[in-house]
XYZ file of C-alpha atoms in Angstrom:
681
model
C 47.253 -49.351 31.723
C 44.463 -46.948 30.757
C 40.940 -46.963 32.147
C 39.542 -48.044 28.758
C 41.728 -51.179 28.816
C 40.682 -51.970 32.422
C 36.995 -51.794 31.477
C 37.540 -54.109 28.537
C 39.336 -56.671 30.765
C 36.587 -56.582 33.372
C 33.879 -56.926 30.738
C 31.966 -53.853 31.868
C 29.962 -51.938 29.193
C 31.671 -48.853 27.876
C 30.952 -45.642 29.721
C 27.984 -47.023 31.761
C 29.662 -48.090 35.029
C 30.713 -45.812 37.843
C 34.373 -45.017 37.714
C 36.370 -45.883 40.816
C 39.657 -44.563 42.035
C 41.252 -47.975 41.606
C 40.459 -47.964 37.916
C 42.823 -45.070 37.420
C 45.639 -46.592 39.580
C 48.846 -48.080 38.249
C 50.027 -51.577 39.189
C 53.394 -50.549 40.552
C 54.248 -51.108 44.148
C 55.395 -47.551 44.716
C 51.913 -46.225 43.873
C 50.359 -48.620 46.464
C 52.690 -47.317 49.128
C 51.856 -43.693 48.271
C 48.119 -44.399 48.364
C 48.489 -46.047 51.805
C 50.394 -43.086 53.224
C 47.844 -40.548 51.882
C 45.622 -39.098 54.605
C 41.895 -39.637 54.859
C 41.318 -36.107 53.580
C 42.615 -37.054 50.158
C 40.379 -40.125 49.907
C 37.284 -38.060 50.747
C 38.183 -35.529 48.057
C 38.626 -38.350 45.543
C 35.208 -39.679 46.436
C 33.701 -36.249 45.833
C 35.554 -36.102 42.544
C 34.076 -39.467 41.468
C 30.573 -38.257 42.330
C 31.088 -35.216 40.137
C 32.376 -37.429 37.356
C 29.151 -39.412 37.438
C 27.134 -36.239 36.781
C 28.982 -35.420 33.546
C 26.685 -35.793 30.533
C 29.111 -36.548 27.714
C 30.719 -39.897 28.452
C 33.200 -39.498 25.622
C 34.570 -36.350 27.216
C 34.869 -38.290 30.467
C 36.924 -41.037 28.835
C 39.238 -38.513 27.289
C 39.655 -36.762 30.610
C 40.381 -40.086 32.338
C 43.035 -40.945 29.797
C 44.584 -37.531 30.260
C 44.612 -38.105 34.013
C 46.409 -41.445 33.667
C 48.977 -39.822 31.413
C 49.470 -37.059 33.932
C 49.827 -39.527 36.784
C 52.433 -41.463 34.860
C 54.378 -38.281 34.348
C 54.081 -37.360 38.005
C 54.977 -40.821 39.294
C 58.308 -40.957 37.467
C 59.998 -38.431 39.776
C 58.156 -40.026 42.702
C 60.229 -43.196 42.323
C 63.393 -41.161 42.459
C 62.194 -39.510 45.655
C 61.487 -42.926 47.184
C 65.055 -44.059 46.503
C 66.417 -40.869 47.963
C 64.263 -41.295 51.065
C 65.937 -44.596 51.817
C 69.305 -42.939 51.636
C 68.246 -39.939 53.710
C 65.603 -40.950 56.322
C 65.697 -37.501 58.027
C 64.254 -35.663 55.015
C 61.594 -38.305 54.360
C 58.897 -36.721 56.504
C 59.467 -33.266 54.954
C 59.228 -34.660 51.442
C 56.024 -36.575 52.261
C 54.431 -33.401 53.611
C 55.415 -31.443 50.521
C 54.114 -34.254 48.282
C 50.801 -34.259 50.105
C 50.457 -30.495 49.692
C 51.229 -30.752 45.967
C 48.714 -33.551 45.410
C 46.056 -31.524 47.230
C 46.678 -28.544 44.978
C 46.562 -30.728 41.870
C 43.295 -32.307 42.945
C 41.743 -28.906 43.604
C 42.696 -27.685 40.129
C 41.321 -30.885 38.596
C 38.043 -30.466 40.437
C 37.645 -26.933 39.154
C 38.402 -28.111 35.609
C 35.891 -30.947 35.890
C 33.177 -28.612 37.159
C 33.784 -26.224 34.257
C 33.636 -29.163 31.832
C 30.283 -30.271 33.250
C 28.890 -26.732 32.971
C 30.063 -26.506 29.348
C 28.511 -29.873 28.560
C 25.169 -28.810 30.011
C 25.307 -25.563 28.006
C 26.027 -27.504 24.834
C 23.066 -29.747 25.508
C 20.779 -26.761 25.982
C 22.073 -25.192 22.798
C 21.398 -28.403 20.874
C 17.830 -28.489 22.174
C 17.319 -24.872 21.225
C 18.762 -25.518 17.777
C 16.352 -28.418 17.304
C 13.339 -26.300 18.207
C 14.403 -23.407 16.027
C 15.122 -25.783 13.170
C 11.595 -27.154 13.448
C 10.077 -23.688 13.255
C 12.260 -22.697 10.361
C 11.276 -25.830 8.494
C 7.681 -24.681 8.568
C 8.623 -21.208 7.348
C 10.841 -22.454 4.516
C 13.894 -24.516 3.862
C 15.757 -21.767 2.048
C 16.366 -19.748 5.215
C 17.936 -22.794 6.894
C 20.225 -23.356 3.947
C 21.336 -19.729 3.971
C 22.025 -19.818 7.709
C 23.971 -23.069 7.399
C 26.060 -21.605 4.603
C 26.747 -18.512 6.668
C 27.854 -20.557 9.696
C 30.087 -22.770 7.559
C 31.774 -19.786 5.952
C 32.210 -17.975 9.258
C 33.860 -21.087 10.717
C 36.238 -21.104 7.758
C 37.151 -17.490 8.390
C 34.884 -16.021 5.668
C 31.999 -13.630 5.896
C 29.211 -14.347 3.400
C 27.531 -10.967 3.496
C 30.740 -9.049 3.293
C 31.800 -11.076 0.276
C 28.490 -10.407 -1.447
C 28.584 -6.706 -0.707
C 32.199 -6.468 -1.822
C 31.611 -8.364 -5.064
C 28.320 -6.587 -5.856
C 30.102 -3.617 -7.434
C 32.642 -5.747 -9.297
C 30.016 -7.809 -11.113
C 28.876 -6.812 -14.616
C 26.194 -4.170 -14.686
C 23.686 -6.550 -16.308
C 24.431 -9.483 -14.011
C 21.256 -11.401 -13.125
C 20.812 -13.476 -9.968
C 18.964 -16.770 -10.311
C 17.051 -16.443 -7.066
C 15.694 -13.046 -8.121
C 14.075 -14.565 -11.207
C 11.582 -16.336 -8.943
C 8.776 -14.016 -7.761
C 8.241 -16.123 -4.640
C 11.514 -14.897 -3.152
C 10.277 -11.298 -3.341
C 6.831 -12.166 -2.018
C 8.385 -14.072 0.895
C 10.371 -10.960 1.744
C 7.157 -8.949 1.967
C 4.626 -11.393 3.438
C 6.627 -14.362 4.767
C 7.010 -17.902 3.495
C 3.932 -19.228 5.269
C 1.654 -16.617 3.671
C 3.094 -17.186 0.186
C 3.430 -20.952 0.066
C 0.674 -21.950 2.496
C 0.482 -25.720 2.818
C 3.274 -26.119 0.289
C 5.829 -24.945 2.888
C 5.295 -28.139 4.880
C 7.340 -31.120 3.749
C 5.380 -33.629 1.708
C 6.210 -36.771 -0.144
C 7.029 -36.135 -3.739
C 4.512 -37.809 -5.976
C 5.324 -36.139 -9.268
C 7.699 -37.210 -11.964
C 11.167 -35.795 -12.259
C 11.465 -33.005 -14.784
C 14.237 -30.699 -15.819
C 14.915 -27.982 -13.245
C 14.259 -24.504 -14.608
C 14.893 -21.020 -13.232
C 12.167 -18.880 -14.800
C 9.114 -21.118 -14.431
C 8.221 -24.536 -13.075
C 6.095 -27.227 -14.654
C 2.532 -27.134 -13.303
C 0.224 -30.077 -12.847
C -2.516 -28.300 -14.791
C -0.418 -28.090 -17.949
C -0.558 -30.711 -20.687
C 2.063 -33.375 -20.698
C 5.301 -31.834 -21.896
C 6.916 -33.134 -25.034
C 9.589 -31.512 -27.146
C 7.764 -29.123 -29.469
C 10.529 -29.103 -32.089
C 12.549 -26.093 -30.894
C 16.297 -26.311 -30.295
C 19.118 -23.850 -29.692
C 22.493 -23.868 -31.380
C 25.711 -21.960 -30.758
C 26.680 -19.866 -33.767
C 30.023 -18.400 -32.680
C 32.059 -17.105 -29.748
C 33.732 -13.741 -30.171
C 35.526 -11.640 -27.529
C 34.134 -13.717 -24.691
C 30.553 -13.290 -25.954
C 28.540 -16.276 -27.197
C 25.970 -15.896 -29.977
C 23.045 -18.349 -30.039
C 19.920 -18.846 -32.098
C 16.765 -20.945 -31.869
C 15.934 -23.367 -34.656
C 12.649 -24.946 -35.783
C 12.357 -28.533 -36.920
C 10.425 -29.586 -40.020
C 7.399 -30.608 -37.971
C 7.398 -27.325 -36.091
C 7.547 -25.403 -39.362
C 4.395 -27.161 -40.548
C 2.646 -26.194 -37.307
C 3.845 -22.619 -37.801
C 2.253 -22.507 -41.249
C -1.038 -23.737 -39.781
C -0.816 -21.045 -37.137
C -0.441 -18.325 -39.774
C -3.544 -19.662 -41.512
C -5.432 -19.533 -38.212
C -4.369 -15.939 -37.626
C -5.534 -14.884 -41.078
C -8.921 -16.445 -40.408
C -9.430 -13.906 -37.579
C -11.044 -16.604 -35.440
C -9.455 -17.357 -32.030
C -11.157 -20.747 -31.965
C -8.830 -21.932 -34.720
C -5.839 -21.066 -32.499
C -7.438 -22.963 -29.620
C -7.857 -26.039 -31.813
C -4.252 -25.758 -32.920
C -3.078 -25.571 -29.291
C -5.051 -28.678 -28.417
C -3.025 -30.587 -30.959
C 0.270 -28.765 -30.176
C 0.065 -27.507 -26.559
C 3.565 -25.973 -26.549
C 3.545 -24.032 -29.801
C 5.082 -20.680 -28.879
C 3.360 -18.221 -31.220
C -0.038 -19.751 -30.514
C 0.542 -19.320 -26.796
C 1.537 -15.670 -27.256
C -1.416 -14.824 -29.500
C -3.958 -16.602 -27.318
C -2.507 -14.897 -24.239
C -3.330 -11.513 -25.785
C -6.872 -12.681 -26.485
C -7.319 -13.810 -22.863
C -5.879 -10.539 -21.559
C -8.303 -8.518 -23.688
C -11.129 -10.613 -22.246
C -9.871 -9.814 -18.688
C -8.737 -13.375 -18.028
C -5.388 -12.322 -16.566
C -4.627 -15.615 -14.837
C -5.030 -17.648 -18.022
C -2.993 -15.119 -19.997
C -0.156 -15.318 -17.467
C -0.287 -19.115 -17.448
C 0.083 -19.299 -21.232
C 3.175 -17.047 -21.133
C 4.749 -19.183 -18.415
C 4.150 -22.276 -20.530
C 5.966 -20.630 -23.440
C 8.922 -19.711 -21.202
C 9.130 -23.250 -19.883
C 9.260 -24.599 -23.428
C 12.056 -22.172 -24.315
C 14.112 -22.969 -21.235
C 13.859 -26.698 -21.834
C 15.099 -26.164 -25.398
C 18.020 -23.895 -24.424
C 21.643 -24.785 -25.104
C 23.673 -26.219 -22.185
C 26.168 -23.354 -22.471
C 23.472 -20.654 -22.680
C 23.508 -18.570 -19.492
C 20.701 -16.396 -18.212
C 22.777 -14.624 -15.584
C 26.278 -13.973 -16.930
C 25.218 -11.308 -19.430
C 27.475 -12.780 -22.150
C 24.837 -14.697 -24.145
C 23.390 -12.999 -27.214
C 20.308 -13.600 -29.388
C 19.782 -11.776 -32.657
C 16.331 -10.173 -32.871
C 16.520 -10.176 -36.661
C 15.806 -13.909 -36.680
C 12.064 -14.686 -36.334
C 12.808 -17.777 -34.222
C 14.397 -15.598 -31.511
C 11.723 -12.892 -31.337
C 9.250 -15.103 -29.520
C 11.741 -15.495 -26.657
C 12.067 -11.710 -26.345
C 8.307 -11.229 -26.336
C 7.713 -14.028 -23.827
C 10.201 -12.478 -21.411
C 8.710 -9.009 -21.879
C 5.114 -10.094 -21.285
C 6.119 -12.190 -18.292
C 7.934 -9.148 -16.904
C 4.834 -6.980 -17.274
C 2.701 -9.553 -15.470
C 5.218 -9.565 -12.602
C 5.173 -5.768 -12.387
C 1.371 -5.718 -12.215
C 1.474 -8.497 -9.621
C 3.550 -6.302 -7.329
C 7.002 -7.815 -7.879
C 9.084 -4.914 -9.258
C 12.386 -6.419 -8.079
C 11.776 -9.600 -10.052
C 10.586 -7.571 -13.047
C 13.838 -5.589 -12.903
C 15.869 -8.810 -13.190
C 13.901 -9.805 -16.295
C 14.421 -6.320 -17.711
C 18.179 -6.713 -17.294
C 17.958 -10.182 -18.839
C 16.208 -8.874 -21.967
C 18.690 -6.029 -22.265
C 21.659 -8.399 -21.904
C 20.512 -10.477 -24.900
C 21.347 -7.576 -27.248
C 22.568 -4.510 -25.305
C 23.940 -2.688 -28.357
C 20.759 -2.639 -30.437
C 18.182 -3.015 -27.630
C 15.372 -4.182 -29.950
C 12.631 -3.728 -27.326
C 14.058 -0.449 -25.903
C 14.355 -1.683 -22.334
C 16.220 1.512 -21.410
C 12.839 3.257 -21.526
C 11.622 0.941 -18.735
C 14.758 0.249 -16.717
C 14.618 3.469 -14.686
C 10.976 2.992 -13.688
C 11.519 -0.551 -12.386
C 14.678 0.509 -10.535
C 12.832 3.283 -8.707
C 9.858 1.077 -7.921
C 12.073 -1.664 -6.487
C 14.236 0.953 -4.681
C 17.401 -0.187 -6.421
C 18.875 3.317 -6.377
C 22.510 2.188 -6.421
C 21.942 0.158 -9.595
C 20.273 3.074 -11.385
C 23.012 5.523 -10.431
C 25.699 3.026 -11.436
C 24.289 2.291 -14.889
C 23.893 6.031 -15.478
C 27.529 6.693 -14.582
C 28.879 3.801 -16.682
C 26.680 4.175 -19.787
C 26.275 7.943 -20.030
C 29.552 8.376 -21.914
C 28.715 6.050 -24.828
C 24.897 5.762 -24.712
C 23.876 9.392 -23.878
C 21.255 8.333 -21.365
C 20.640 11.947 -20.352
C 19.119 12.556 -23.822
C 16.177 10.310 -22.890
C 13.483 12.145 -20.884
C 12.868 9.184 -18.604
C 16.528 8.895 -17.562
C 17.005 12.656 -17.262
C 14.202 12.943 -14.697
C 14.522 9.533 -13.011
C 18.224 9.817 -12.169
C 17.607 13.131 -10.438
C 14.771 11.534 -8.469
C 17.077 8.611 -7.645
C 19.684 10.892 -6.066
C 16.930 12.692 -4.155
C 15.823 9.395 -2.598
C 19.452 8.581 -1.774
C 19.823 11.912 0.023
C 16.799 11.114 2.209
C 18.342 7.979 3.709
C 18.834 8.216 7.454
C 21.920 6.003 7.743
C 24.101 8.347 5.659
C 26.246 11.084 7.235
C 25.131 14.670 6.903
C 27.925 15.661 4.511
C 27.139 12.840 2.085
C 23.413 13.608 2.215
C 24.091 17.249 1.360
C 26.289 16.201 -1.568
C 23.624 13.868 -2.982
C 20.990 16.550 -2.536
C 23.095 18.974 -4.533
C 23.574 16.374 -7.274
C 19.820 15.713 -7.385
C 19.067 19.433 -7.766
C 21.612 19.790 -10.566
C 20.252 16.797 -12.510
C 16.622 17.853 -12.136
C 17.321 21.397 -13.297
C 19.146 20.097 -16.362
C 16.182 17.821 -17.104
C 13.736 20.723 -16.822
C 15.890 22.860 -19.117
C 16.284 20.089 -21.694
C 12.702 18.751 -21.617
C 10.394 21.538 -20.389
C 7.354 19.910 -22.011
C 7.310 17.218 -19.309
C 6.318 19.492 -16.419
C 2.751 20.522 -17.298
C 1.487 17.026 -18.353
C 3.132 15.564 -15.242
C 1.394 18.046 -12.937
C -1.899 17.527 -14.740
C -1.878 13.739 -14.411
C -0.830 14.051 -10.751
C -3.788 16.404 -10.127
C -1.513 19.242 -8.982
C -2.356 22.817 -9.925
C 0.796 24.745 -10.911
C 1.710 28.171 -9.644
C 0.528 31.178 -11.621
C 4.103 32.204 -12.313
C 4.825 28.779 -13.786
C 1.669 28.353 -15.851
C 1.894 31.850 -17.339
C 5.572 31.573 -18.269
C 6.302 30.889 -21.931
C 9.069 28.410 -21.179
C 6.633 25.830 -19.720
C 3.589 26.973 -21.702
C 1.663 25.142 -24.456
C 3.851 26.671 -27.137
C 6.727 24.472 -25.992
C 4.635 21.314 -26.283
C 3.293 22.165 -29.728
C 6.670 23.113 -31.169
C 8.547 19.973 -30.113
C 9.340 17.186 -32.642
C 6.911 14.243 -32.867
C 9.475 11.690 -31.673
C 10.123 13.712 -28.521
C 6.390 14.029 -27.962
C 6.168 10.233 -28.070
C 8.957 9.804 -25.487
C 7.464 12.435 -23.169
C 4.021 10.860 -23.304
C 5.530 7.437 -22.561
C 7.450 8.712 -19.525
C 4.547 10.687 -18.050
C 2.034 7.889 -18.535
C 4.296 5.310 -16.898
C 6.176 7.109 -14.103
C 3.690 9.686 -12.844
C 2.919 7.612 -9.732
C 6.506 8.081 -8.501
C 6.100 11.873 -8.404
C 2.880 12.067 -6.379
C 4.669 12.153 -3.033
C 4.186 15.600 -1.382
C 7.872 15.786 -0.429
C 8.861 15.074 -4.049
C 6.456 17.756 -5.258
C 7.978 20.336 -2.909
C 11.443 19.438 -4.182
C 10.202 19.745 -7.780
C 8.568 23.113 -7.081
C 11.734 24.558 -5.589
C 13.830 23.533 -8.608
C 11.227 24.808 -11.076
C 11.498 28.286 -9.541
C 15.275 28.169 -9.838
C 14.980 27.117 -13.482
C 12.696 30.054 -14.223
C 15.260 32.395 -12.715
C 17.959 30.897 -14.948
C 15.722 31.252 -18.004
C 14.962 34.880 -17.208
C 18.709 35.492 -16.765
C 19.272 34.215 -20.370
C 21.910 31.661 -19.471
C 23.636 30.179 -22.544
C 22.633 26.633 -21.558
C 18.971 27.463 -22.260
C 19.632 28.310 -25.904
C 21.982 25.341 -26.276
C 19.343 22.872 -25.108
C 16.737 24.429 -27.390
C 18.964 23.857 -30.436
C 19.499 20.238 -29.399
C 15.747 19.672 -29.175
C 15.190 21.022 -32.678
C 18.023 19.064 -34.310
C 17.386 15.750 -32.578
C 14.236 13.641 -32.174
C 13.116 14.149 -35.758
C 12.037 10.527 -36.212
C 11.933 7.728 -33.691
C 13.472 4.346 -34.588
C 11.286 1.331 -35.153
C 12.306 -0.188 -31.816
C 10.746 2.736 -29.888
C 7.464 2.303 -31.780
C 7.589 -1.396 -30.923
C 8.119 -0.595 -27.246
C 5.190 1.856 -27.216
C 2.894 -0.753 -28.766
C 3.932 -3.378 -26.193
C 3.572 -0.943 -23.284
C -0.106 -0.229 -24.139
C 0.018 3.232 -22.532
C -2.787 5.326 -23.972
C -0.912 8.629 -23.936
C 2.046 7.154 -25.827
C -0.050 5.086 -28.250
C -1.956 8.224 -29.277
C 1.364 9.873 -30.176
C 2.394 7.155 -32.665
C 2.818 8.327 -36.276
C 0.265 7.446 -38.918
C 2.535 5.052 -40.812
C 2.718 2.846 -37.714
C -0.962 2.860 -36.775
C -2.092 2.242 -40.363
C -0.395 -1.147 -40.691
C -1.683 -4.276 -38.930
C 0.121 -5.235 -35.731
C 0.274 -8.881 -34.687
C 0.696 -9.757 -31.030
C 3.111 -12.606 -31.730
C 5.427 -10.336 -33.794
C 4.721 -6.592 -33.476
C 6.509 -4.425 -36.036
C 9.068 -6.971 -37.275
C 12.413 -5.568 -38.454
C 12.581 -4.619 -42.086
C 15.891 -6.484 -42.537
C 14.850 -9.785 -40.978
C 17.020 -12.854 -41.450
C 14.569 -15.501 -42.693
C 15.687 -19.119 -42.358
C 12.609 -20.696 -43.982
C 9.716 -19.240 -45.974
C 6.042 -20.035 -46.043
C 4.984 -21.893 -49.212
C 2.494 -20.183 -51.493
C -0.978 -21.517 -51.049
C -3.109 -22.682 -53.961
C -6.129 -20.648 -55.139
C -4.415 -17.398 -54.284
C -6.770 -15.372 -56.496
C -9.805 -16.924 -54.879
C -8.627 -15.879 -51.436
C -8.009 -12.334 -52.643
C -11.606 -12.118 -53.908
C -13.101 -13.836 -50.887
C -15.342 -10.908 -49.918
C -16.826 -10.585 -53.426
C -17.283 -14.321 -53.776
C -19.169 -14.515 -50.485
C -21.426 -11.658 -51.560
C -22.190 -13.253 -54.937
C -22.783 -16.652 -53.360
C -25.255 -15.115 -50.933
C -27.240 -13.771 -53.907
C -26.807 -16.765 -56.234
C -26.265 -20.041 -54.412
C -25.197 -21.790 -57.646
C -22.440 -19.242 -58.303
C -18.964 -20.783 -57.979
C -16.123 -18.300 -58.322
C -13.394 -20.830 -57.504
C -14.559 -23.205 -60.232
C -14.241 -20.507 -62.876
C -10.712 -19.570 -61.882
C -8.470 -22.577 -62.249
C -5.156 -21.246 -63.530
C -3.519 -23.972 -65.548
C -1.909 -21.728 -68.108
C -1.576 -17.988 -68.538
C -4.091 -17.829 -71.404
C -6.678 -19.781 -69.502
C -6.216 -17.476 -66.502
C -6.747 -14.382 -68.649
C -9.806 -15.938 -70.377
C -11.320 -16.923 -67.042
C -10.740 -13.422 -65.715
C -12.550 -11.864 -68.649
C -15.488 -14.236 -68.292
C -15.671 -13.439 -64.589
C -15.764 -9.710 -65.274
C -18.530 -10.190 -67.818
C -20.609 -12.251 -65.406
C -20.126 -9.723 -62.649
C -21.152 -6.870 -64.968
C -24.271 -8.759 -66.035
C -25.139 -9.442 -62.448
C -24.697 -5.827 -61.441
C -26.871 -4.683 -64.359
C -29.598 -7.105 -63.368
C -29.450 -5.832 -59.798
C -29.785 -2.212 -60.986
C -32.834 -3.097 -63.086
C -34.357 -4.948 -60.179
C -33.839 -2.022 -57.807
C -35.240 0.448 -60.383
C -38.453 -1.567 -60.872
C -39.170 -1.905 -57.188
C -42.263 0.150 -56.206
C -43.277 0.801 -52.660
C -46.949 0.896 -51.683
C -48.027 4.158 -50.108
C -49.764 3.992 -46.740
C -53.499 4.798 -46.633
C -54.516 8.396 -46.055
C -56.439 9.631 -43.021
C -59.403 10.920 -45.077
C -60.160 7.422 -46.388
C -63.645 6.583 -45.219
C -63.034 2.856 -45.541
C -60.113 2.971 -43.045
C -60.297 0.520 -40.223
C -59.615 2.079 -36.811
C -57.866 -1.007 -35.522
C -55.578 -1.428 -38.569
C -52.499 0.311 -37.024
C -53.056 -1.132 -33.610
């Protein structure tokens, strides 16, 4: 019978009474005889063993050990009965066998004591570890719950024979190039990495009772308590088709939302921001109103309000997205030709720029990849002109080198000045890493020199503006050479001038490092030697510059307008700067796919002559231009137009007569004796 059964028969509570030697004994008569013949030394050792058993912390381990002991004793006692029978047959060997049995039992007890002592030590260590885990868990809960979840996941996967970090590092290169991670869309994850969770979240890091209502979980933004109560604004997303594993979506506007959109266009034409504010009070989640008012707040240096309005627009879009639409897979497409989809592009772009100014370049890079993944073939916002800058700022050198290697064959990234210079700088930073072997560092340094020299040969007009904006005086040999002189800048095509100005105005801060300047100076001298040697590559690149970059596409002009870089905006052609640019839809495509049209408003002629009518009404309060132009039929419209022209001609003649008859009184002369001395005082 086991010790557990004996305790149940006696009615003792489980695991709380002191275990005795008799509890582990069997009821057979042979065992009683063996216990009587055991010496006093064995009983003292058993007493010591019971004292050690009382000191064991985990009572469940003690019960298991006791059961194992009873099983072992049963196995040992089976041959003991055979020995007892043999001792009756052979009384001479009885004393020898008893001595040998006593020696064996002593050895077994010694081994059991050592095992029990090791078990007690292990139990105490486990208890200490549990206490330490509790204390560390309490500290980590103050710092943030995300770290605890990551550590728990790592321990679970390591127990299952997996390594979480190794899996991530192994799968990082196998993922699509435009793969976006959900956690990197939240700027708080990047700020926690820099400043810690307690500095970023403050009192929010401590657990509190949730007192807000349950809303839909979103990745890009979260619903704030300061926002108006959210209600569906009338935007929905539908799946158009699925082709070659790529899904094509589009946003749609309901009838009510279309009416609000028409009111918004009227408010924009009024040139009064207060009309947009009134419209937002009635429709707090109208997208185009949020975008336009955000630009107004940004111009008035209210950056926080401008950022908040963009986040509200993104939240409205994400709540209206299709269940199958994925932000991270890179297989979801939105056509920029549809006006309903453009607002989503612009909201993402403006949110990305706010993140970059806030000091979150890693998060801004994820949004840049997200915008590019929506239409990577056409790239309506030209995110390739910004991708290299964000990659260098966030120190994602492996991503920049990978996208250059994969896309150079079919996208010709080296023909863009920003990529030609930035990839060389990327390999230079990779060669300066300390954890790389010397041979690999030398190889990357050689690659960086080769790429930078090709960039200088292809785009020599970048060097002098870059040195000027970095406040670096060039060498006399460089400034006096014709290859980098002003003649090169004047003779380049206007589209190339626009790209160069955009790159220099945006990325000049990355080249101010003294070590980078020394590396640039060394390669410039080598380029001058190659130019003086009349290498054929110099003439080849010059022909490419003259044939290409004749006219920039409309998407590049759109990107320059959104970037708001003064050097690049000044290089825009006249046909772009002459037309009005709206913040909610800058430079719309010429071949837009319009799903619904704005109805023609009544009194169209009156609105066209609004300036003249206001002028005439200011002179003649009884003049009513709108009353004289009520087009009911074509003849009546023509007759009313003739009458209006006659009235305007009469009015202008009367004004000329009035101005001709006006006489001004001359001031009194000084020789007038009747002049009062205090008249001009």
